[in-house]
CSV table of C-alpha atoms and ligand atoms in Angstrom, one decimal:
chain,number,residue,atom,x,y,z
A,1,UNK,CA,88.0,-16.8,138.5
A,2,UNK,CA,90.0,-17.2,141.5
A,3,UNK,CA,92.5,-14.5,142.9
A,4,UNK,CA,92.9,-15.5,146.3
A,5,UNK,CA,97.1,-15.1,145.6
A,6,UNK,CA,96.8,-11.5,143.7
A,7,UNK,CA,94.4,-10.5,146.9
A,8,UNK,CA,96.9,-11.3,149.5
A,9,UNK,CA,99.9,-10.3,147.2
A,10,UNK,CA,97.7,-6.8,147.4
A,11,UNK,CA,96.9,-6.8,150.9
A,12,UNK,CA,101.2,-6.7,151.2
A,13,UNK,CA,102.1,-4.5,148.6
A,14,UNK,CA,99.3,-2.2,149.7
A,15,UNK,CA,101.4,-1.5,152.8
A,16,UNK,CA,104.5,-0.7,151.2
A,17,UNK,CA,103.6,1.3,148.2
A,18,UNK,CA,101.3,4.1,147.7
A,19,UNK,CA,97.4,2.0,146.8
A,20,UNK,CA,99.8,-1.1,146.8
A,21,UNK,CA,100.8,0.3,142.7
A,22,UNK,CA,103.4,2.0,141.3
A,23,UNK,CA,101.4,4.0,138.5
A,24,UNK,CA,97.9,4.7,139.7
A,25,UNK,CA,95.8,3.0,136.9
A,26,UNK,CA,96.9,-0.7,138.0
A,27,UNK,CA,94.8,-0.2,141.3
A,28,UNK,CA,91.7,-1.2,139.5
A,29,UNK,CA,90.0,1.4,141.4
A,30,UNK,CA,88.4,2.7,138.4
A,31,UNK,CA,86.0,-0.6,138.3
A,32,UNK,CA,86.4,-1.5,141.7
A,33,UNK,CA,88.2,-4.2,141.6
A,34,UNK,CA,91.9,-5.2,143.1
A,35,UNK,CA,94.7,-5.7,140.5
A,36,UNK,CA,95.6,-9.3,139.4
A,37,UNK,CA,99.5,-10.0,140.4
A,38,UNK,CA,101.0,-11.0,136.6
A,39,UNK,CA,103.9,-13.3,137.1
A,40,UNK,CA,104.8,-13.5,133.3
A,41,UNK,CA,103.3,-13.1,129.9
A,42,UNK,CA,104.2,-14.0,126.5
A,43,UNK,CA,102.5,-14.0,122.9
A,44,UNK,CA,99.2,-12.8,123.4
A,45,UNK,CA,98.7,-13.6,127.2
A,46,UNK,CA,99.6,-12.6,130.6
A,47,UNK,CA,99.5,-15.0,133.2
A,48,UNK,CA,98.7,-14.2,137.1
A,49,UNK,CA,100.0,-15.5,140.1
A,50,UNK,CA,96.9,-17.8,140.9
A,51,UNK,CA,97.4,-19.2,137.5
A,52,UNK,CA,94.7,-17.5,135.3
A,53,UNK,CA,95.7,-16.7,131.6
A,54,UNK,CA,94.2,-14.1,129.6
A,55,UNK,CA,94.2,-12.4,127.0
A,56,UNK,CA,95.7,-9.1,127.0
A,57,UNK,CA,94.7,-5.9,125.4
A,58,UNK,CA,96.5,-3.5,127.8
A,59,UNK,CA,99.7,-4.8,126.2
A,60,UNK,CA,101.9,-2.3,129.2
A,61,UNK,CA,99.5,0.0,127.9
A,62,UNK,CA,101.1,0.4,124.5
A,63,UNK,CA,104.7,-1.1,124.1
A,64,UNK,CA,103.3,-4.6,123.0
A,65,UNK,CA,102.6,-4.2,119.7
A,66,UNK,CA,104.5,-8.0,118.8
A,67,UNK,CA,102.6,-9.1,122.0
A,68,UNK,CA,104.8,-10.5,124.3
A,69,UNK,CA,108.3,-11.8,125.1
A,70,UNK,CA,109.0,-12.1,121.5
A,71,UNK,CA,111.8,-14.1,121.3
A,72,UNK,CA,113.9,-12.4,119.3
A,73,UNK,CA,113.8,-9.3,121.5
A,74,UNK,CA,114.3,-11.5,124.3
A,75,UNK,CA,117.1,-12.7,123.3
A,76,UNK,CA,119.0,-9.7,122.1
A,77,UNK,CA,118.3,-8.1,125.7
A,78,UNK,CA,119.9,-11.3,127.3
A,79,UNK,CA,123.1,-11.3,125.1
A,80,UNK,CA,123.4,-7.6,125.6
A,81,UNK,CA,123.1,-8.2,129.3
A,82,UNK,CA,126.4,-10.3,129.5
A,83,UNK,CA,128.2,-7.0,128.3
A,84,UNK,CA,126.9,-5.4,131.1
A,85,UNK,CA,123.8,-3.1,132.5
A,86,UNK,CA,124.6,0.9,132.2
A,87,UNK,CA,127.8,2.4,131.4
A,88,UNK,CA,126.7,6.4,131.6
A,89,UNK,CA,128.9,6.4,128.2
A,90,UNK,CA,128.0,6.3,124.6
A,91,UNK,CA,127.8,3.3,122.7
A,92,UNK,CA,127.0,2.7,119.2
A,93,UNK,CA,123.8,1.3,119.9
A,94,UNK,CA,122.4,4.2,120.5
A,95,UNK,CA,123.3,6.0,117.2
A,96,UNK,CA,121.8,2.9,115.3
A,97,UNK,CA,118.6,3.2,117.1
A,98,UNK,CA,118.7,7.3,116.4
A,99,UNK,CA,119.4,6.5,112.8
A,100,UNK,CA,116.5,4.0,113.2
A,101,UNK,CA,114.6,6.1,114.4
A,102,UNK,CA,115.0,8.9,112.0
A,103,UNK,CA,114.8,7.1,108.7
A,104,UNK,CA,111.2,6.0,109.9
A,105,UNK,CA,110.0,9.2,111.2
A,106,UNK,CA,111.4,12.0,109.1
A,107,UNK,CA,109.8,15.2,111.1
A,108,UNK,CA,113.0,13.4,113.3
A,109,UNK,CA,116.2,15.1,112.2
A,110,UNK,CA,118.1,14.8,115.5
A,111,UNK,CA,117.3,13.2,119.0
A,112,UNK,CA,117.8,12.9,122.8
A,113,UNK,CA,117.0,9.3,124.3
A,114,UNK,CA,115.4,9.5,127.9
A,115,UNK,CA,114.1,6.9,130.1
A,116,UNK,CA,110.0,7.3,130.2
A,117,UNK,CA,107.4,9.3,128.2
A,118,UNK,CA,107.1,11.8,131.1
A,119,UNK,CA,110.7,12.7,130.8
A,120,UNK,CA,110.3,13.3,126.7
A,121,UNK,CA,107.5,15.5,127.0
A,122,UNK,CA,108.9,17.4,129.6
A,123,UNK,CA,112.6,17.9,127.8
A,124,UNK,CA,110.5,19.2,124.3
A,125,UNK,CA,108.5,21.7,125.9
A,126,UNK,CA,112.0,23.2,127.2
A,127,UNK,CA,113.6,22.9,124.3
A,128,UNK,CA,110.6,24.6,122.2
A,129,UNK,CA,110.3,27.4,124.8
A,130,UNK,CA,114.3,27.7,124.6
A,131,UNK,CA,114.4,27.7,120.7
A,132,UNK,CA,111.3,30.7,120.5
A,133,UNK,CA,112.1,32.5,123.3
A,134,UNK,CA,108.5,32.2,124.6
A,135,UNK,CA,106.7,30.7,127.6
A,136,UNK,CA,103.4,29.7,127.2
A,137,UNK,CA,102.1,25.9,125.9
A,138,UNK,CA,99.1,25.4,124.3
A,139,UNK,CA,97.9,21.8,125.6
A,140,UNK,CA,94.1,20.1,125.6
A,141,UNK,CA,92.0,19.4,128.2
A,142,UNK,CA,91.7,15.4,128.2
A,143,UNK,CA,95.6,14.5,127.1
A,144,UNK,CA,98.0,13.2,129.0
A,145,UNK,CA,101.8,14.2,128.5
A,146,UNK,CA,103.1,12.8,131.9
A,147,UNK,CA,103.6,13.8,135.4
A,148,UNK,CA,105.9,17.0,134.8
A,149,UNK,CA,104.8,19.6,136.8
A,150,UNK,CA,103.5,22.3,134.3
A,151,UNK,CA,101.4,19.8,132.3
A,152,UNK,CA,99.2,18.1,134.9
A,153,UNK,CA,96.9,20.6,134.7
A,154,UNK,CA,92.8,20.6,133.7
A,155,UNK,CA,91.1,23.3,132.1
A,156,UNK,CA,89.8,26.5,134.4
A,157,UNK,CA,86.4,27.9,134.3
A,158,UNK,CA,86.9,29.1,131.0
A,159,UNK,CA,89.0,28.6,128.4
A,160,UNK,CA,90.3,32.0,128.4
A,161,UNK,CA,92.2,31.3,131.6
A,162,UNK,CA,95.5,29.7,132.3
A,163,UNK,CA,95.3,26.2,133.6
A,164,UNK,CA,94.8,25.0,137.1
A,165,UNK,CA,97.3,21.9,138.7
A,166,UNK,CA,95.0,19.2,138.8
A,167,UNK,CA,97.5,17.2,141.4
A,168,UNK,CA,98.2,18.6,145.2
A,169,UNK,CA,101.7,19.4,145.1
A,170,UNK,CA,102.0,21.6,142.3
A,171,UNK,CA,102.2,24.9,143.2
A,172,UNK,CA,99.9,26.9,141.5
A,173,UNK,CA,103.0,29.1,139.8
A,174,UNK,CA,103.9,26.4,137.9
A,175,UNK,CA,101.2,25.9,134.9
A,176,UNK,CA,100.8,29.3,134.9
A,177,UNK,CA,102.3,29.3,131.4
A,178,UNK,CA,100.0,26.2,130.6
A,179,UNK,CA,96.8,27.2,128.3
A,180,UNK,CA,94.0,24.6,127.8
A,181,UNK,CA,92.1,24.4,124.7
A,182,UNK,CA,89.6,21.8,123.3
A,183,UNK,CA,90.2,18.9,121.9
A,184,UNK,CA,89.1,18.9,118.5
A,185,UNK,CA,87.9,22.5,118.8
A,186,UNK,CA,89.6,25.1,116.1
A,187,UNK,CA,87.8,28.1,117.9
A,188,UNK,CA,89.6,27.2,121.0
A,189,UNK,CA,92.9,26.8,119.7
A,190,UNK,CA,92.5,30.3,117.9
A,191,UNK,CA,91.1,32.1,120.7
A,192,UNK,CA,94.1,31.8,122.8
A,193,UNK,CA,96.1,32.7,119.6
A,194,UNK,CA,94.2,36.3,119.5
A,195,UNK,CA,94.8,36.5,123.6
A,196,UNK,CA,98.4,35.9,123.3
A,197,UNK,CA,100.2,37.2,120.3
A,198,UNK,CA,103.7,36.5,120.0
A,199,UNK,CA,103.6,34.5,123.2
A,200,UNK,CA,103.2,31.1,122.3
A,201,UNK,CA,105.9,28.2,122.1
A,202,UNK,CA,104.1,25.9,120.2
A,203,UNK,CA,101.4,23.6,120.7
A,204,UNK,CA,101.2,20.0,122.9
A,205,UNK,CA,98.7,17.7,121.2
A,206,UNK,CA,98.5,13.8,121.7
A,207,UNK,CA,97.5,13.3,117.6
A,208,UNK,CA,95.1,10.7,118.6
A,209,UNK,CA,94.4,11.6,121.8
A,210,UNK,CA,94.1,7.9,123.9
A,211,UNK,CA,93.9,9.2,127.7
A,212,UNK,CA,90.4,10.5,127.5
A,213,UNK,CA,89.8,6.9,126.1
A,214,UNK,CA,90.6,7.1,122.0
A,215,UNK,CA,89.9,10.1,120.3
A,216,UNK,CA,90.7,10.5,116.7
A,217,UNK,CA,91.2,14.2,115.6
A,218,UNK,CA,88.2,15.4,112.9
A,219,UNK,CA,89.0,15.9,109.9
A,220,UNK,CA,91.3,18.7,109.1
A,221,UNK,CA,92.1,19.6,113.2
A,222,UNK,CA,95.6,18.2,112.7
A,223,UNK,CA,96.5,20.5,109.4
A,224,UNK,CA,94.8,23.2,111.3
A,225,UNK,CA,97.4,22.9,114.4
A,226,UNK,CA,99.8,23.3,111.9
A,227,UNK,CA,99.4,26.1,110.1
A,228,UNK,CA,98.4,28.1,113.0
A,229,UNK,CA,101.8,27.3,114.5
A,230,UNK,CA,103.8,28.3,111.7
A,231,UNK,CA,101.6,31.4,111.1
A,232,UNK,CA,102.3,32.5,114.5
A,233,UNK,CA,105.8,31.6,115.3
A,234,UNK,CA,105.3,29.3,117.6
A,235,UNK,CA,105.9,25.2,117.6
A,236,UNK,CA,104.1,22.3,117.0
A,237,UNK,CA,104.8,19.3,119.4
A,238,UNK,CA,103.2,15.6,118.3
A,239,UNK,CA,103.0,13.5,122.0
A,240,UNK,CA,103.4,10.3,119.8
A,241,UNK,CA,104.3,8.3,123.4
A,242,UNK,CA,101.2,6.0,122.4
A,243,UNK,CA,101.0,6.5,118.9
A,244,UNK,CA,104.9,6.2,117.3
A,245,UNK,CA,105.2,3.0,115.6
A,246,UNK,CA,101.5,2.2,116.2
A,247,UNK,CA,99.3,4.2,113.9
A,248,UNK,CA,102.4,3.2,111.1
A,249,UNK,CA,106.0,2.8,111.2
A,250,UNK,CA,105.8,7.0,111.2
A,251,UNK,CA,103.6,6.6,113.7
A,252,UNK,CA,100.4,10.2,113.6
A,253,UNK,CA,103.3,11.9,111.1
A,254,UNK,CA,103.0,9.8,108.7
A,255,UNK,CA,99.4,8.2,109.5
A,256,UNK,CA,98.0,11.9,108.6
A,257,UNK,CA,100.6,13.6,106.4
A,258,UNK,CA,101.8,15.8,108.7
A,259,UNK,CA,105.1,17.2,110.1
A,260,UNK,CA,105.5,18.8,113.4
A,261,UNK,CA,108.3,20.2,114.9
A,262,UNK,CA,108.8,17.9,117.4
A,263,UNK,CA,107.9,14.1,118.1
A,264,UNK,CA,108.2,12.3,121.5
A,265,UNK,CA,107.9,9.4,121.6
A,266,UNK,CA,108.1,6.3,124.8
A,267,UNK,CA,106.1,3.0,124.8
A,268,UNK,CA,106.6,1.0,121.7
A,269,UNK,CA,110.4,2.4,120.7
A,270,UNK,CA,111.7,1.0,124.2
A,271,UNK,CA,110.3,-2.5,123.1
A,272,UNK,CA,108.7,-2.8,126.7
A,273,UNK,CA,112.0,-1.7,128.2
A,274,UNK,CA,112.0,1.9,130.3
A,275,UNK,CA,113.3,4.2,126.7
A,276,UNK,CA,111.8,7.8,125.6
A,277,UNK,CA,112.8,10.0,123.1
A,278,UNK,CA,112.0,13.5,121.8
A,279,UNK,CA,113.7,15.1,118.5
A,280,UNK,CA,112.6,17.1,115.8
A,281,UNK,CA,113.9,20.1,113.8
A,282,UNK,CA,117.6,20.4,113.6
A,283,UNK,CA,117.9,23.8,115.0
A,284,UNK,CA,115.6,23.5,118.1
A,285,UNK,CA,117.2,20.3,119.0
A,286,UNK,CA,120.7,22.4,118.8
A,287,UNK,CA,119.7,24.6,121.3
A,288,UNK,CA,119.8,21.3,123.9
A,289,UNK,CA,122.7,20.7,125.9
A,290,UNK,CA,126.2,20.8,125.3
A,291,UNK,CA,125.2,21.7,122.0
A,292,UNK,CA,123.2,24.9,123.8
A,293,UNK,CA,122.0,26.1,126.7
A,294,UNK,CA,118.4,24.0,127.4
A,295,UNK,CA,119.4,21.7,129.7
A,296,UNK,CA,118.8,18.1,129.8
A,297,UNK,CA,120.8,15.0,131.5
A,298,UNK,CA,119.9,11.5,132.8
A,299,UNK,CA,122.1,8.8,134.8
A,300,UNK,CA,120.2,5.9,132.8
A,301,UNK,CA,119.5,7.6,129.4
A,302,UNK,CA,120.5,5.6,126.1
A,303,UNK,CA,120.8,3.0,128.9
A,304,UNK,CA,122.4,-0.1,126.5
A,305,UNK,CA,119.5,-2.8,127.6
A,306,UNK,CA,116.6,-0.7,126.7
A,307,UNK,CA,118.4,0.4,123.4
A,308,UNK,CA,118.5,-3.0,122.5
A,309,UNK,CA,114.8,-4.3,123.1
A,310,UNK,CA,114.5,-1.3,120.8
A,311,UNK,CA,116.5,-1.9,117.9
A,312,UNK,CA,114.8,-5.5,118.1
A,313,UNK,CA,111.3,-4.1,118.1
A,314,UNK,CA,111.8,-2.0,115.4
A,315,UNK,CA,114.0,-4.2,112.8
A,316,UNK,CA,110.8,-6.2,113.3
A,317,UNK,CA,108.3,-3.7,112.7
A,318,UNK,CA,110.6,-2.6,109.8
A,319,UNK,CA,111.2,-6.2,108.0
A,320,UNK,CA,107.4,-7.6,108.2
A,321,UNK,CA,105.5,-4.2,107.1
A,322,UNK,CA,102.4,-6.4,106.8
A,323,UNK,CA,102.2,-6.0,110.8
A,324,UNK,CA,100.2,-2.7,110.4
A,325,UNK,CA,97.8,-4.1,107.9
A,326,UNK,CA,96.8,-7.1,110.7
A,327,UNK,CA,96.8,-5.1,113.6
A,328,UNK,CA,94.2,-2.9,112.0
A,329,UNK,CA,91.9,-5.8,110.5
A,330,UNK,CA,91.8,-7.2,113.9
A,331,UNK,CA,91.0,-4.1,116.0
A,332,UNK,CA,88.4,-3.4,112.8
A,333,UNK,CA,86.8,-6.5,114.0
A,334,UNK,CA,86.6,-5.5,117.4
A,335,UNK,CA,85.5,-2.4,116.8
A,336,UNK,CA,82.3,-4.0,114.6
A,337,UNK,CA,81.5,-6.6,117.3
A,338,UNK,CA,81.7,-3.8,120.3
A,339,UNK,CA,79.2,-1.6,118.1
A,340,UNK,CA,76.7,-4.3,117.4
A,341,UNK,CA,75.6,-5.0,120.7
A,342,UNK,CA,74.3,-1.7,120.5
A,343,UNK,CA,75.5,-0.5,123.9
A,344,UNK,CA,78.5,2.1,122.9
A,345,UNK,CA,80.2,4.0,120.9
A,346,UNK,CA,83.4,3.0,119.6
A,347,UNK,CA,86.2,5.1,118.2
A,348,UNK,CA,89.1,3.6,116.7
A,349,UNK,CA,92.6,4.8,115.1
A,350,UNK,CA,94.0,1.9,113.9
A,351,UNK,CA,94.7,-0.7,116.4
A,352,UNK,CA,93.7,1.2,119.0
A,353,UNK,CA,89.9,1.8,120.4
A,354,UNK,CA,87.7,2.6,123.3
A,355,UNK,CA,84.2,1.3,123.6
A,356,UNK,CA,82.4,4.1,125.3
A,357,UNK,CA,79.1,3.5,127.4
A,358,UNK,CA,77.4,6.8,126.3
A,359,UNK,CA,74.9,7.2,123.4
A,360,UNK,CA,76.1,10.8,121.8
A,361,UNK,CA,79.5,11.0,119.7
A,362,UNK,CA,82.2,11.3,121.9
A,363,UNK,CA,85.1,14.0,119.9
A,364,UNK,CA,86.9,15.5,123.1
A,365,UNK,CA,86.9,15.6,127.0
A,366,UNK,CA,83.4,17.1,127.4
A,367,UNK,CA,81.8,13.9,125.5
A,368,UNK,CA,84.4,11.3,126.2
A,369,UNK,CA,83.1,12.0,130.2
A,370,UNK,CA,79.1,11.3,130.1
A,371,UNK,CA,79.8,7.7,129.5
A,372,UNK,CA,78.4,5.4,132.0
A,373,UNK,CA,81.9,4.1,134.1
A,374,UNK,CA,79.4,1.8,136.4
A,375,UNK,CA,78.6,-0.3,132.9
A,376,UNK,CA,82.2,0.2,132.1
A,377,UNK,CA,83.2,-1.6,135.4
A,378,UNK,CA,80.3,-4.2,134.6
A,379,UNK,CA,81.9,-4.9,131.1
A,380,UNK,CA,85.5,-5.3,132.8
A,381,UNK,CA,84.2,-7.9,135.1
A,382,UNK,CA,82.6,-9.6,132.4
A,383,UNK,CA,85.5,-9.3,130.2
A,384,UNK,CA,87.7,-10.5,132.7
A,385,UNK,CA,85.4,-13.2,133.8
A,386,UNK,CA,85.5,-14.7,130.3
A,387,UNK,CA,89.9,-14.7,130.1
A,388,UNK,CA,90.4,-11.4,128.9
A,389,UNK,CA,92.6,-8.3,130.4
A,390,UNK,CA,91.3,-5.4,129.0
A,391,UNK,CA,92.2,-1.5,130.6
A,392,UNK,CA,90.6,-1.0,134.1
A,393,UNK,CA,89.4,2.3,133.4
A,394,UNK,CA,86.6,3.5,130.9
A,395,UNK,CA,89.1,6.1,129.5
A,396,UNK,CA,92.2,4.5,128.4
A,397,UNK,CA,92.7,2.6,125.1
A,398,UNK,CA,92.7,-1.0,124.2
A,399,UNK,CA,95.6,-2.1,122.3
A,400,UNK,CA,96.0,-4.6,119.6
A,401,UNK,CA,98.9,-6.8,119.0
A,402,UNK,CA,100.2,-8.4,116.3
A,403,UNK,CA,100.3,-11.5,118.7
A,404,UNK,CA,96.6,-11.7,118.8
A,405,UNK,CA,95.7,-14.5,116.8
A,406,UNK,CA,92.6,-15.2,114.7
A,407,UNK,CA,91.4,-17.7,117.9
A,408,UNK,CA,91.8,-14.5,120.4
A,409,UNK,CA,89.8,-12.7,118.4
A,410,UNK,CA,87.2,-14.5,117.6
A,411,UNK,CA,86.5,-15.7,122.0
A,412,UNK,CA,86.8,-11.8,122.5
A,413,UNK,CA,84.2,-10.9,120.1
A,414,UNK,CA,82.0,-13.8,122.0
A,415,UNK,CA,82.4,-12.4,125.1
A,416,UNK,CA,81.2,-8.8,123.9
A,417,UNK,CA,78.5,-9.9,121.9
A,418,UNK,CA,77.6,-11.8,125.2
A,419,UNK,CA,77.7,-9.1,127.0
A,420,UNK,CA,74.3,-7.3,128.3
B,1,PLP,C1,100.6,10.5,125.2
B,1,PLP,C2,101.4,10.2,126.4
B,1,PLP,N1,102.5,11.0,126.7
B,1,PLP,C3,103.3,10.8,127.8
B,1,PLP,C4,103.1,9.7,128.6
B,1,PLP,C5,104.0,9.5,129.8
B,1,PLP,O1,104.8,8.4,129.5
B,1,PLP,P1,105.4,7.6,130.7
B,1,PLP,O2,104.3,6.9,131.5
B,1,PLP,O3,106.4,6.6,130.1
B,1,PLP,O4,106.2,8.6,131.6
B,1,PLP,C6,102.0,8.9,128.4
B,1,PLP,C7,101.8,7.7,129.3
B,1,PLP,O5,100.9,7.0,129.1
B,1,PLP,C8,101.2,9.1,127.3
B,1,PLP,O6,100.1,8.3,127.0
């Protein structure tokens, strides 16, 4: 495959931005490699700047779930764009995505729109800790909730302790009020219960966690984060960025029968435009600004153009209900080609998996990390090598579209079984 323009498109943009990137993960450092330059994609495919098409299961790492450049979504962003960009006003739009949103996620009684997942995440811990009255977060080694200061934190050196920044620049102060439990584990979860008392907001949890690679919660962990909230006062926050309108059209809530709190959600609901949102329980989302006094603004939120693309997506995902049902038959068969060739272990939630180089189980961060990552980058190459994008790092998911057809499948699940 020849990337001679991406190389030297690199070479520039490496000067000018920060590992030539503007999110980290697109440096293909993970399988040491330099990023392909996409010039445009649509359906199923990207298509780079040396003229390469590929199959794509990164899909902007979660928004496309119709694929690409669906035409109906495009063209309801380029009508709305002849009305104009960003008004920093409210427009109806907004209140028929909300109304949207809330008829298909009902733990959703009221909302904020923002403009990234980051931003959601960051605006419902505030508001939980403004609705209790209480500081500390419960979060899990292994998710990701965004770049906010207080949750970029891994777990100390035991779990007993409050978390440690895991970036440079965040002063150790700041996730002091972060605790770090296991993935997975109940004993965990219920030890920092019996260390703090009356002191815990709520609880952070990525349902399926997918930033550790995917990994489903066991049986009963979900109903267990539950009912230990709501014995104890304290909150329980779904982080459906990845997994709102992907695990169903209730996205985790509805997937496993359970009602949080609060849901954010980013990725899929912005139809691949920049669009967040967090909402839950009537009263906690009262307490957000200029209803109450948690504070919460943004120059760009309920921008009109991202509104749009999300309406489109989700009249779609509304009106053809059979989408869920092929998305999961086709990541089924991935997951059943990946595990015969013997080499990993797959875990799957739907359409989204992670093939994991390591022999054992993998059910949290602990596991998920003794995977082999030189046989992952030998299995991207390969991949890639045979026209097909898949993530360039061991532990992120691979997403499934509803634009994959029967043909993509099928020359993906030769090029794993091909793979030694
Ligand atoms: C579960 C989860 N929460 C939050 C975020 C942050 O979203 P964004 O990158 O839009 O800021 C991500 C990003 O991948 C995510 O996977």
């Amino acid at each position: 495959m020849n990337t001679d323009i991406s190389k030297k498109l690199f070479y520039r943009a490496k000067g000018l931005m920060p590992g030539g990137v503007n999110s980290p993960v697109r440096a293909f450092n993970a399988v040491g490699r330099t990023p392909l330059f996409i010039k445009s994609a649509e359906g199923s495919r990207i298509y780079d700047e040396d003229g390469n098409s590929l199959i794509d299961y990164v899909c902007s790492w979660g928004p496309g779930i119709l694929g690409h450049s669906r035409p109906e979504v495009i063209k309801a962003v380029q009508k709305a764009c002849e009305y104009g960009l960003s008004y920093g006003a409210p427009t109806k739009k907004e209140s028929e995505l909300a109304e949207m949103i809330i008829s298909a996620v009902p733990a959703i009684e009221m909302l904020r729109m923002v403009s990234s997942g980051t931003e959601a995440v960051m605006s419902a811990v505030r508001a939980v800790r403004g609705f209790t009255g209480r500081d500390l977060i419960i979060k899990f080694t292994g998710c990701y909730h965004g770049h906010s200061d207080g949750l970029l934190v891994k777990s100390g050196s035991g779990l007993m302790t409050n978390a440690v920044p895991d970036s440079a620049g965040v002063p150790k102060g700041f996730t002091d009020n972060t605790l770090v439990a296991d993935y997975n584990s109940k004993e965990s979860v219920q030890a920092l219960f019996d260390k703090y008392p009356d002191k815990i907001a709520g609880i952070l949890v990525e349902p399926v966690a997918a930033n550790m690679g995917v990994v489903p919660p066991e049986d009963g962990f979900l109903k267990f984060l539950r009912d230990i909230t709501e014995k104890n006062g304290a909150m329980l926050i779904f982080d459906e960025v990845i997994t709102g309108f992907r695990l169903s059209l209730g996205g985790a809530c509805q997937y496993f029968g359970i009602r949080p709190d609060m849901v954010t959600l980013g990725k899929i609901v912005g139809g691949g435009m920049p669009l967040g949102v967090y909402g839950g329980r009537r009263e906690i989302m009262e307490c957000v600004s200029p209803l109450g006094r948690v504070y919460q603004a943004g120059t760009l939120s309920g921008n009109p153009i991202a509104v749009t693309a999300g309406i489109e997506t989700l009249k779609i995902l509304m009106d053809d209900t059979g989408i869920y049902d092929r998305i999961d038959k086709k990541a089924s068969e991935l997951e059943q080609a990946l595990s015969s060739t013997g080499l990993v272990r797959v875990n799957r939630a739907g359409s989204l998996l992670s093939a994991f180089f390591t022999k054992e189980a993998v059910s949290d961060y602990k596991s998920a990390v003794l995977s082999d990552t030189a046989m992952y980058s030998k299995y991207f190459t390969h991949m890639l090598e045979s026209g097909i994008y898949t993530a360039p790092s061991q532990f992120e998911a691979m997403f499934v579209s509803d634009a994959h057809t029967d043909e993509d499948i099928k020359i993906t699940k030769e090029a794993i079984i091909s793979f030694k």
